[in-house]
Amino acid sequence: GGIPPTPPDDTSPGLPHWHARNAAETAAALGTSATAGLSSRTAGEHLAREGANVLEQPPQRSRLEVLLEQFRSLPVGLLAGAAVLSVATGGLLEAAAILAVVGLNGAIGYGVERRSERTISGLGTAADQTAWVVRDGTPAEVGLDAVVPGDLLRLRRGTLVAADARIVSARDLTVSEAMLTGESLPVAKTAETLPPGAVPLGDRTNMVYR
């Protein structure tokens, strides 16, 4: 079911460790049913109170800002100093090699950051995207922005994870978490409750994330 978002490193004692709660406890904490989901009326009340299920967009940076950021670090400054020293001592070849490395590193960093920003912007766009939930005991397709805490999500092959959620039932479920943990292969998910306490994000096999 959909849960209120918490930081990926939610190790603080005051934050709920959803992975350590069983299905019944999770449903009770969210005022929902692990089999029938929310009622349409309750979902509407949650939406009015909590707001739309959209990610807050980070401040947009210009391409020039992203590029300049690649050269604002101590290692780059040291390499630039070494290149200047090489030029001063007649080592033009060494200076060219150092500057080439700095330029290549900057170009790679620029490309990675631009792709990351586009990915984050795409995640925050809920227009024309839908999710399957169970409301009043019946599967229903709703807009991605209409998913609320307590909704019972239905995940199928190729579907988008609409919200952070605790798995209450699974059969041969695997989820791609490459953007979240860097894991290149799909991760197998189960409904089994994990031990209480902090569990690394990549080991929370009973959780899925937006």
PDB file of N, CA and C in Angstrom, residues 40-113:
ATOM      1  N   SER A  40     -13.608   4.881  -1.814  1.00  0.00           N
ATOM      2  CA  SER A  40     -13.474   6.035  -2.704  1.00  0.00           C
ATOM      3  C   SER A  40     -13.633   7.343  -1.929  1.00  0.00           C
ATOM      4  N   ARG A  41     -14.542   7.339  -0.956  1.00  0.00           N
ATOM      5  CA  ARG A  41     -14.771   8.550  -0.160  1.00  0.00           C
ATOM      6  C   ARG A  41     -13.531   8.902   0.658  1.00  0.00           C
ATOM      7  N   THR A  42     -12.951   7.893   1.323  1.00  0.00           N
ATOM      8  CA  THR A  42     -11.759   8.140   2.134  1.00  0.00           C
ATOM      9  C   THR A  42     -10.594   8.597   1.264  1.00  0.00           C
ATOM     10  N   ALA A  43     -10.440   7.985   0.080  1.00  0.00           N
ATOM     11  CA  ALA A  43      -9.373   8.388  -0.832  1.00  0.00           C
ATOM     12  C   ALA A  43      -9.533   9.848  -1.233  1.00  0.00           C
ATOM     13  N   GLY A  44     -10.773  10.273  -1.492  1.00  0.00           N
ATOM     14  CA  GLY A  44     -11.024  11.662  -1.842  1.00  0.00           C
ATOM     15  C   GLY A  44     -10.669  12.603  -0.701  1.00  0.00           C
ATOM     16  N   GLU A  45     -10.979  12.187   0.530  1.00  0.00           N
ATOM     17  CA  GLU A  45     -10.643  13.008   1.696  1.00  0.00           C
ATOM     18  C   GLU A  45      -9.129  13.117   1.856  1.00  0.00           C
ATOM     19  N   HIS A  46      -8.420  12.009   1.655  1.00  0.00           N
ATOM     20  CA  HIS A  46      -6.952  12.023   1.750  1.00  0.00           C
ATOM     21  C   HIS A  46      -6.351  12.943   0.685  1.00  0.00           C
ATOM     22  N   LEU A  47      -6.912  12.871  -0.520  1.00  0.00           N
ATOM     23  CA  LEU A  47      -6.380  13.695  -1.604  1.00  0.00           C
ATOM     24  C   LEU A  47      -6.571  15.178  -1.291  1.00  0.00           C
ATOM     25  N   ALA A  48      -7.724  15.525  -0.737  1.00  0.00           N
ATOM     26  CA  ALA A  48      -7.983  16.920  -0.396  1.00  0.00           C
ATOM     27  C   ALA A  48      -7.062  17.392   0.729  1.00  0.00           C
ATOM     28  N   ARG A  49      -6.764  16.490   1.660  1.00  0.00           N
ATOM     29  CA  ARG A  49      -5.939  16.861   2.802  1.00  0.00           C
ATOM     30  C   ARG A  49      -4.439  16.826   2.478  1.00  0.00           C
ATOM     31  N   GLU A  50      -3.987  15.775   1.782  1.00  0.00           N
ATOM     32  CA  GLU A  50      -2.559  15.573   1.533  1.00  0.00           C
ATOM     33  C   GLU A  50      -2.064  16.264   0.262  1.00  0.00           C
ATOM     34  N   GLY A  51      -2.974  16.489  -0.685  1.00  0.00           N
ATOM     35  CA  GLY A  51      -2.559  17.074  -1.950  1.00  0.00           C
ATOM     36  C   GLY A  51      -2.217  16.009  -2.976  1.00  0.00           C
ATOM     37  N   ALA A  52      -1.899  16.456  -4.185  1.00  0.00           N
ATOM     38  CA  ALA A  52      -1.633  15.537  -5.296  1.00  0.00           C
ATOM     39  C   ALA A  52      -0.321  14.788  -5.099  1.00  0.00           C
ATOM     40  N   ASN A  53      -0.255  13.591  -5.665  1.00  0.00           N
ATOM     41  CA  ASN A  53       0.922  12.734  -5.589  1.00  0.00           C
ATOM     42  C   ASN A  53       1.923  13.145  -6.686  1.00  0.00           C
ATOM     43  N   VAL A  54       2.576  14.266  -6.469  1.00  0.00           N
ATOM     44  CA  VAL A  54       3.575  14.757  -7.422  1.00  0.00           C
ATOM     45  C   VAL A  54       4.855  15.077  -6.666  1.00  0.00           C
ATOM     46  N   LEU A  55       5.981  14.881  -7.329  1.00  0.00           N
ATOM     47  CA  LEU A  55       7.278  15.169  -6.723  1.00  0.00           C
ATOM     48  C   LEU A  55       7.614  16.638  -6.885  1.00  0.00           C
ATOM     49  N   GLU A  56       8.190  17.195  -5.850  1.00  0.00           N
ATOM     50  CA  GLU A  56       8.605  18.595  -5.906  1.00  0.00           C
ATOM     51  C   GLU A  56       9.780  18.730  -6.870  1.00  0.00           C
ATOM     52  N   GLN A  57       9.664  19.655  -7.788  1.00  0.00           N
ATOM     53  CA  GLN A  57      10.706  19.828  -8.799  1.00  0.00           C
ATOM     54  C   GLN A  57      11.896  20.598  -8.224  1.00  0.00           C
ATOM     55  N   PRO A  58      13.118  20.100  -8.444  1.00  0.00           N
ATOM     56  CA  PRO A  58      14.304  20.827  -7.969  1.00  0.00           C
ATOM     57  C   PRO A  58      14.525  22.072  -8.824  1.00  0.00           C
ATOM     58  N   PRO A  59      15.246  23.057  -8.302  1.00  0.00           N
ATOM     59  CA  PRO A  59      15.537  24.256  -9.087  1.00  0.00           C
ATOM     60  C   PRO A  59      16.288  23.885 -10.372  1.00  0.00           C
ATOM     61  N   GLN A  60      15.869  24.477 -11.472  1.00  0.00           N
ATOM     62  CA  GLN A  60      16.503  24.183 -12.752  1.00  0.00           C
ATOM     63  C   GLN A  60      17.776  25.020 -12.927  1.00  0.00           C
ATOM     64  N   ARG A  61      18.836  24.365 -13.374  1.00  0.00           N
ATOM     65  CA  ARG A  61      20.093  25.070 -13.645  1.00  0.00           C
ATOM     66  C   ARG A  61      20.307  25.165 -15.149  1.00  0.00           C
ATOM     67  N   SER A  62      20.950  26.239 -15.553  1.00  0.00           N
ATOM     68  CA  SER A  62      21.248  26.389 -16.977  1.00  0.00           C
ATOM     69  C   SER A  62      22.369  25.425 -17.366  1.00  0.00           C
ATOM     70  N   ARG A  63      22.505  25.195 -18.660  1.00  0.00           N
ATOM     71  CA  ARG A  63      23.568  24.307 -19.135  1.00  0.00           C
ATOM     72  C   ARG A  63      24.942  24.845 -18.763  1.00  0.00           C
ATOM     73  N   LEU A  64      25.088  26.167 -18.802  1.00  0.00           N
ATOM     74  CA  LEU A  64      26.372  26.770 -18.441  1.00  0.00           C
ATOM     75  C   LEU A  64      26.687  26.531 -16.967  1.00  0.00           C
ATOM     76  N   GLU A  65      25.678  26.644 -16.106  1.00  0.00           N
ATOM     77  CA  GLU A  65      25.897  26.403 -14.678  1.00  0.00           C
ATOM     78  C   GLU A  65      26.322  24.959 -14.423  1.00  0.00           C
ATOM     79  N   VAL A  66      25.675  24.024 -15.111  1.00  0.00           N
ATOM     80  CA  VAL A  66      26.028  22.616 -14.945  1.00  0.00           C
ATOM     81  C   VAL A  66      27.455  22.368 -15.413  1.00  0.00           C
ATOM     82  N   LEU A  67      27.835  22.981 -16.526  1.00  0.00           N
ATOM     83  CA  LEU A  67      29.183  22.794 -17.062  1.00  0.00           C
ATOM     84  C   LEU A  67      30.233  23.381 -16.124  1.00  0.00           C
ATOM     85  N   LEU A  68      30.003  24.606 -15.651  1.00  0.00           N
ATOM     86  CA  LEU A  68      30.977  25.252 -14.764  1.00  0.00           C
ATOM     87  C   LEU A  68      31.133  24.500 -13.456  1.00  0.00           C
ATOM     88  N   GLU A  69      30.052  23.866 -13.021  1.00  0.00           N
ATOM     89  CA  GLU A  69      30.091  23.124 -11.759  1.00  0.00           C
ATOM     90  C   GLU A  69      31.084  21.965 -11.813  1.00  0.00           C
ATOM     91  N   GLN A  70      31.335  21.443 -13.010  1.00  0.00           N
ATOM     92  CA  GLN A  70      32.252  20.312 -13.162  1.00  0.00           C
ATOM     93  C   GLN A  70      33.704  20.692 -12.865  1.00  0.00           C
ATOM     94  N   PHE A  71      33.982  21.989 -12.886  1.00  0.00           N
ATOM     95  CA  PHE A  71      35.370  22.437 -12.705  1.00  0.00           C
ATOM     96  C   PHE A  71      35.579  23.147 -11.367  1.00  0.00           C
ATOM     97  N   ARG A  72      34.560  23.121 -10.503  1.00  0.00           N
ATOM     98  CA  ARG A  72      34.665  23.766  -9.195  1.00  0.00           C
ATOM     99  C   ARG A  72      34.918  22.738  -8.108  1.00  0.00           C
ATOM    100  N   SER A  73      36.082  22.121  -8.153  1.00  0.00           N
ATOM    101  CA  SER A  73      36.444  21.148  -7.129  1.00  0.00           C
ATOM    102  C   SER A  73      37.943  21.204  -6.892  1.00  0.00           C
ATOM    103  N   LEU A  74      38.364  20.733  -5.731  1.00  0.00           N
ATOM    104  CA  LEU A  74      39.785  20.774  -5.376  1.00  0.00           C
ATOM    105  C   LEU A  74      40.659  19.944  -6.318  1.00  0.00           C
ATOM    106  N   PRO A  75      40.271  18.707  -6.663  1.00  0.00           N
ATOM    107  CA  PRO A  75      41.112  17.936  -7.591  1.00  0.00           C
ATOM    108  C   PRO A  75      41.325  18.633  -8.932  1.00  0.00           C
ATOM    109  N   VAL A  76      40.252  19.245  -9.463  1.00  0.00           N
ATOM    110  CA  VAL A  76      40.385  19.951 -10.740  1.00  0.00           C
ATOM    111  C   VAL A  76      41.316  21.139 -10.582  1.00  0.00           C
ATOM    112  N   GLY A  77      41.207  21.845  -9.451  1.00  0.00           N
ATOM    113  CA  GLY A  77      42.102  22.974  -9.198  1.00  0.00           C
ATOM    114  C   GLY A  77      43.554  22.546  -9.112  1.00  0.00           C
ATOM    115  N   LEU A  78      43.796  21.409  -8.474  1.00  0.00           N
ATOM    116  CA  LEU A  78      45.172  20.894  -8.372  1.00  0.00           C
ATOM    117  C   LEU A  78      45.718  20.497  -9.746  1.00  0.00           C
ATOM    118  N   LEU A  79      44.863  19.873 -10.549  1.00  0.00           N
ATOM    119  CA  LEU A  79      45.293  19.497 -11.894  1.00  0.00           C
ATOM    120  C   LEU A  79      45.578  20.731 -12.749  1.00  0.00           C
ATOM    121  N   ALA A  80      44.731  21.755 -12.603  1.00  0.00           N
ATOM    122  CA  ALA A  80      44.965  22.987 -13.350  1.00  0.00           C
ATOM    123  C   ALA A  80      46.275  23.625 -12.929  1.00  0.00           C
ATOM    124  N   GLY A  81      46.566  23.609 -11.622  1.00  0.00           N
ATOM    125  CA  GLY A  81      47.841  24.134 -11.133  1.00  0.00           C
ATOM    126  C   GLY A  81      49.016  23.355 -11.683  1.00  0.00           C
ATOM    127  N   ALA A  82      48.867  22.030 -11.759  1.00  0.00           N
ATOM    128  CA  ALA A  82      49.938  21.197 -12.310  1.00  0.00           C
ATOM    129  C   ALA A  82      50.163  21.505 -13.780  1.00  0.00           C
ATOM    130  N   ALA A  83      49.061  21.785 -14.511  1.00  0.00           N
ATOM    131  CA  ALA A  83      49.198  22.128 -15.926  1.00  0.00           C
ATOM    132  C   ALA A  83      49.938  23.447 -16.091  1.00  0.00           C
ATOM    133  N   VAL A  84      49.611  24.429 -15.258  1.00  0.00           N
ATOM    134  CA  VAL A  84      50.309  25.727 -15.314  1.00  0.00           C
ATOM    135  C   VAL A  84      51.782  25.541 -15.002  1.00  0.00           C
ATOM    136  N   LEU A  85      52.080  24.729 -13.990  1.00  0.00           N
ATOM    137  CA  LEU A  85      53.476  24.475 -13.622  1.00  0.00           C
ATOM    138  C   LEU A  85      54.224  23.783 -14.756  1.00  0.00           C
ATOM    139  N   SER A  86      53.531  22.858 -15.432  1.00  0.00           N
ATOM    140  CA  SER A  86      54.160  22.158 -16.559  1.00  0.00           C
ATOM    141  C   SER A  86      54.488  23.122 -17.690  1.00  0.00           C
ATOM    142  N   VAL A  87      53.573  24.053 -17.965  1.00  0.00           N
ATOM    143  CA  VAL A  87      53.825  25.049 -19.009  1.00  0.00           C
ATOM    144  C   VAL A  87      55.013  25.918 -18.624  1.00  0.00           C
ATOM    145  N   ALA A  88      55.087  26.309 -17.341  1.00  0.00           N
ATOM    146  CA  ALA A  88      56.168  27.177 -16.870  1.00  0.00           C
ATOM    147  C   ALA A  88      57.527  26.496 -16.958  1.00  0.00           C
ATOM    148  N   THR A  89      57.548  25.180 -16.839  1.00  0.00           N
ATOM    149  CA  THR A  89      58.821  24.447 -16.879  1.00  0.00           C
ATOM    150  C   THR A  89      59.092  23.837 -18.252  1.00  0.00           C
ATOM    151  N   GLY A  90      58.251  24.190 -19.228  1.00  0.00           N
ATOM    152  CA  GLY A  90      58.489  23.719 -20.583  1.00  0.00           C
ATOM    153  C   GLY A  90      57.852  22.385 -20.913  1.00  0.00           C
ATOM    154  N   GLY A  91      57.074  21.838 -20.030  1.00  0.00           N
ATOM    155  CA  GLY A  91      56.436  20.541 -20.278  1.00  0.00           C
ATOM    156  C   GLY A  91      55.091  20.703 -20.964  1.00  0.00           C
ATOM    157  N   LEU A  92      55.104  21.165 -22.194  1.00  0.00           N
ATOM    158  CA  LEU A  92      53.854  21.428 -22.903  1.00  0.00           C
ATOM    159  C   LEU A  92      53.045  20.158 -23.132  1.00  0.00           C
ATOM    160  N   LEU A  93      53.715  19.055 -23.402  1.00  0.00           N
ATOM    161  CA  LEU A  93      53.010  17.797 -23.647  1.00  0.00           C
ATOM    162  C   LEU A  93      52.269  17.338 -22.391  1.00  0.00           C
ATOM    163  N   GLU A  94      52.964  17.442 -21.241  1.00  0.00           N
ATOM    164  CA  GLU A  94      52.328  17.061 -19.975  1.00  0.00           C
ATOM    165  C   GLU A  94      51.137  17.962 -19.674  1.00  0.00           C
ATOM    166  N   ALA A  95      51.291  19.271 -19.924  1.00  0.00           N
ATOM    167  CA  ALA A  95      50.207  20.216 -19.674  1.00  0.00           C
ATOM    168  C   ALA A  95      48.991  19.889 -20.547  1.00  0.00           C
ATOM    169  N   ALA A  96      49.251  19.565 -21.823  1.00  0.00           N
ATOM    170  CA  ALA A  96      48.153  19.222 -22.731  1.00  0.00           C
ATOM    171  C   ALA A  96      47.436  17.959 -22.270  1.00  0.00           C
ATOM    172  N   ALA A  97      48.212  16.981 -21.784  1.00  0.00           N
ATOM    173  CA  ALA A  97      47.610  15.736 -21.303  1.00  0.00           C
ATOM    174  C   ALA A  97      46.728  15.988 -20.080  1.00  0.00           C
ATOM    175  N   ILE A  98      47.222  16.821 -19.157  1.00  0.00           N
ATOM    176  CA  ILE A  98      46.450  17.127 -17.949  1.00  0.00           C
ATOM    177  C   ILE A  98      45.158  17.846 -18.309  1.00  0.00           C
ATOM    178  N   LEU A  99      45.252  18.843 -19.184  1.00  0.00           N
ATOM    179  CA  LEU A  99      44.061  19.596 -19.586  1.00  0.00           C
ATOM    180  C   LEU A  99      43.070  18.712 -20.332  1.00  0.00           C
ATOM    181  N   ALA A 100      43.582  17.760 -21.091  1.00  0.00           N
ATOM    182  CA  ALA A 100      42.700  16.832 -21.796  1.00  0.00           C
ATOM    183  C   ALA A 100      41.912  15.979 -20.805  1.00  0.00           C
ATOM    184  N   VAL A 101      42.594  15.518 -19.747  1.00  0.00           N
ATOM    185  CA  VAL A 101      41.930  14.716 -18.715  1.00  0.00           C
ATOM    186  C   VAL A 101      40.866  15.551 -18.009  1.00  0.00           C
ATOM    187  N   VAL A 102      41.205  16.811 -17.671  1.00  0.00           N
ATOM    188  CA  VAL A 102      40.251  17.696 -17.008  1.00  0.00           C
ATOM    189  C   VAL A 102      39.027  17.943 -17.902  1.00  0.00           C
ATOM    190  N   GLY A 103      39.282  18.192 -19.180  1.00  0.00           N
ATOM    191  CA  GLY A 103      38.186  18.434 -20.110  1.00  0.00           C
ATOM    192  C   GLY A 103      37.301  17.219 -20.290  1.00  0.00           C
ATOM    193  N   LEU A 104      37.915  16.028 -20.411  1.00  0.00           N
ATOM    194  CA  LEU A 104      37.144  14.798 -20.573  1.00  0.00           C
ATOM    195  C   LEU A 104      36.299  14.518 -19.337  1.00  0.00           C
ATOM    196  N   ASN A 105      36.903  14.716 -18.165  1.00  0.00           N
ATOM    197  CA  ASN A 105      36.170  14.507 -16.914  1.00  0.00           C
ATOM    198  C   ASN A 105      34.981  15.471 -16.819  1.00  0.00           C
ATOM    199  N   GLY A 106      35.206  16.724 -17.215  1.00  0.00           N
ATOM    200  CA  GLY A 106      34.128  17.712 -17.184  1.00  0.00           C
ATOM    201  C   GLY A 106      33.003  17.356 -18.139  1.00  0.00           C
ATOM    202  N   ALA A 107      33.362  16.872 -19.333  1.00  0.00           N
ATOM    203  CA  ALA A 107      32.348  16.505 -20.327  1.00  0.00           C
ATOM    204  C   ALA A 107      31.512  15.320 -19.843  1.00  0.00           C
ATOM    205  N   ILE A 108      32.168  14.312 -19.241  1.00  0.00           N
ATOM    206  CA  ILE A 108      31.434  13.146 -18.734  1.00  0.00           C
ATOM    207  C   ILE A 108      30.515  13.564 -17.588  1.00  0.00           C
ATOM    208  N   GLY A 109      31.040  14.365 -16.650  1.00  0.00           N
ATOM    209  CA  GLY A 109      30.222  14.825 -15.530  1.00  0.00           C
ATOM    210  C   GLY A 109      29.034  15.648 -15.986  1.00  0.00           C
ATOM    211  N   TYR A 110      29.257  16.488 -16.995  1.00  0.00           N
ATOM    212  CA  TYR A 110      28.170  17.311 -17.540  1.00  0.00           C
ATOM    213  C   TYR A 110      27.062  16.431 -18.124  1.00  0.00           C
ATOM    214  N   GLY A 111      27.462  15.431 -18.896  1.00  0.00           N
ATOM    215  CA  GLY A 111      26.474  14.543 -19.508  1.00  0.00           C
ATOM    216  C   GLY A 111      25.681  13.772 -18.473  1.00  0.00           C
ATOM    217  N   VAL A 112      26.364  13.262 -17.439  1.00  0.00           N
ATOM    218  CA  VAL A 112      25.683  12.491 -16.389  1.00  0.00           C
ATOM    219  C   VAL A 112      24.691  13.371 -15.631  1.00  0.00           C
ATOM    220  N   GLU A 113      25.104  14.585 -15.277  1.00  0.00           N
ATOM    221  CA  GLU A 113      24.213  15.465 -14.513  1.00  0.00           C
ATOM    222  C   GLU A 113      23.009  15.904 -15.334  1.00  0.00           C
TER     223      GLU A 113
END
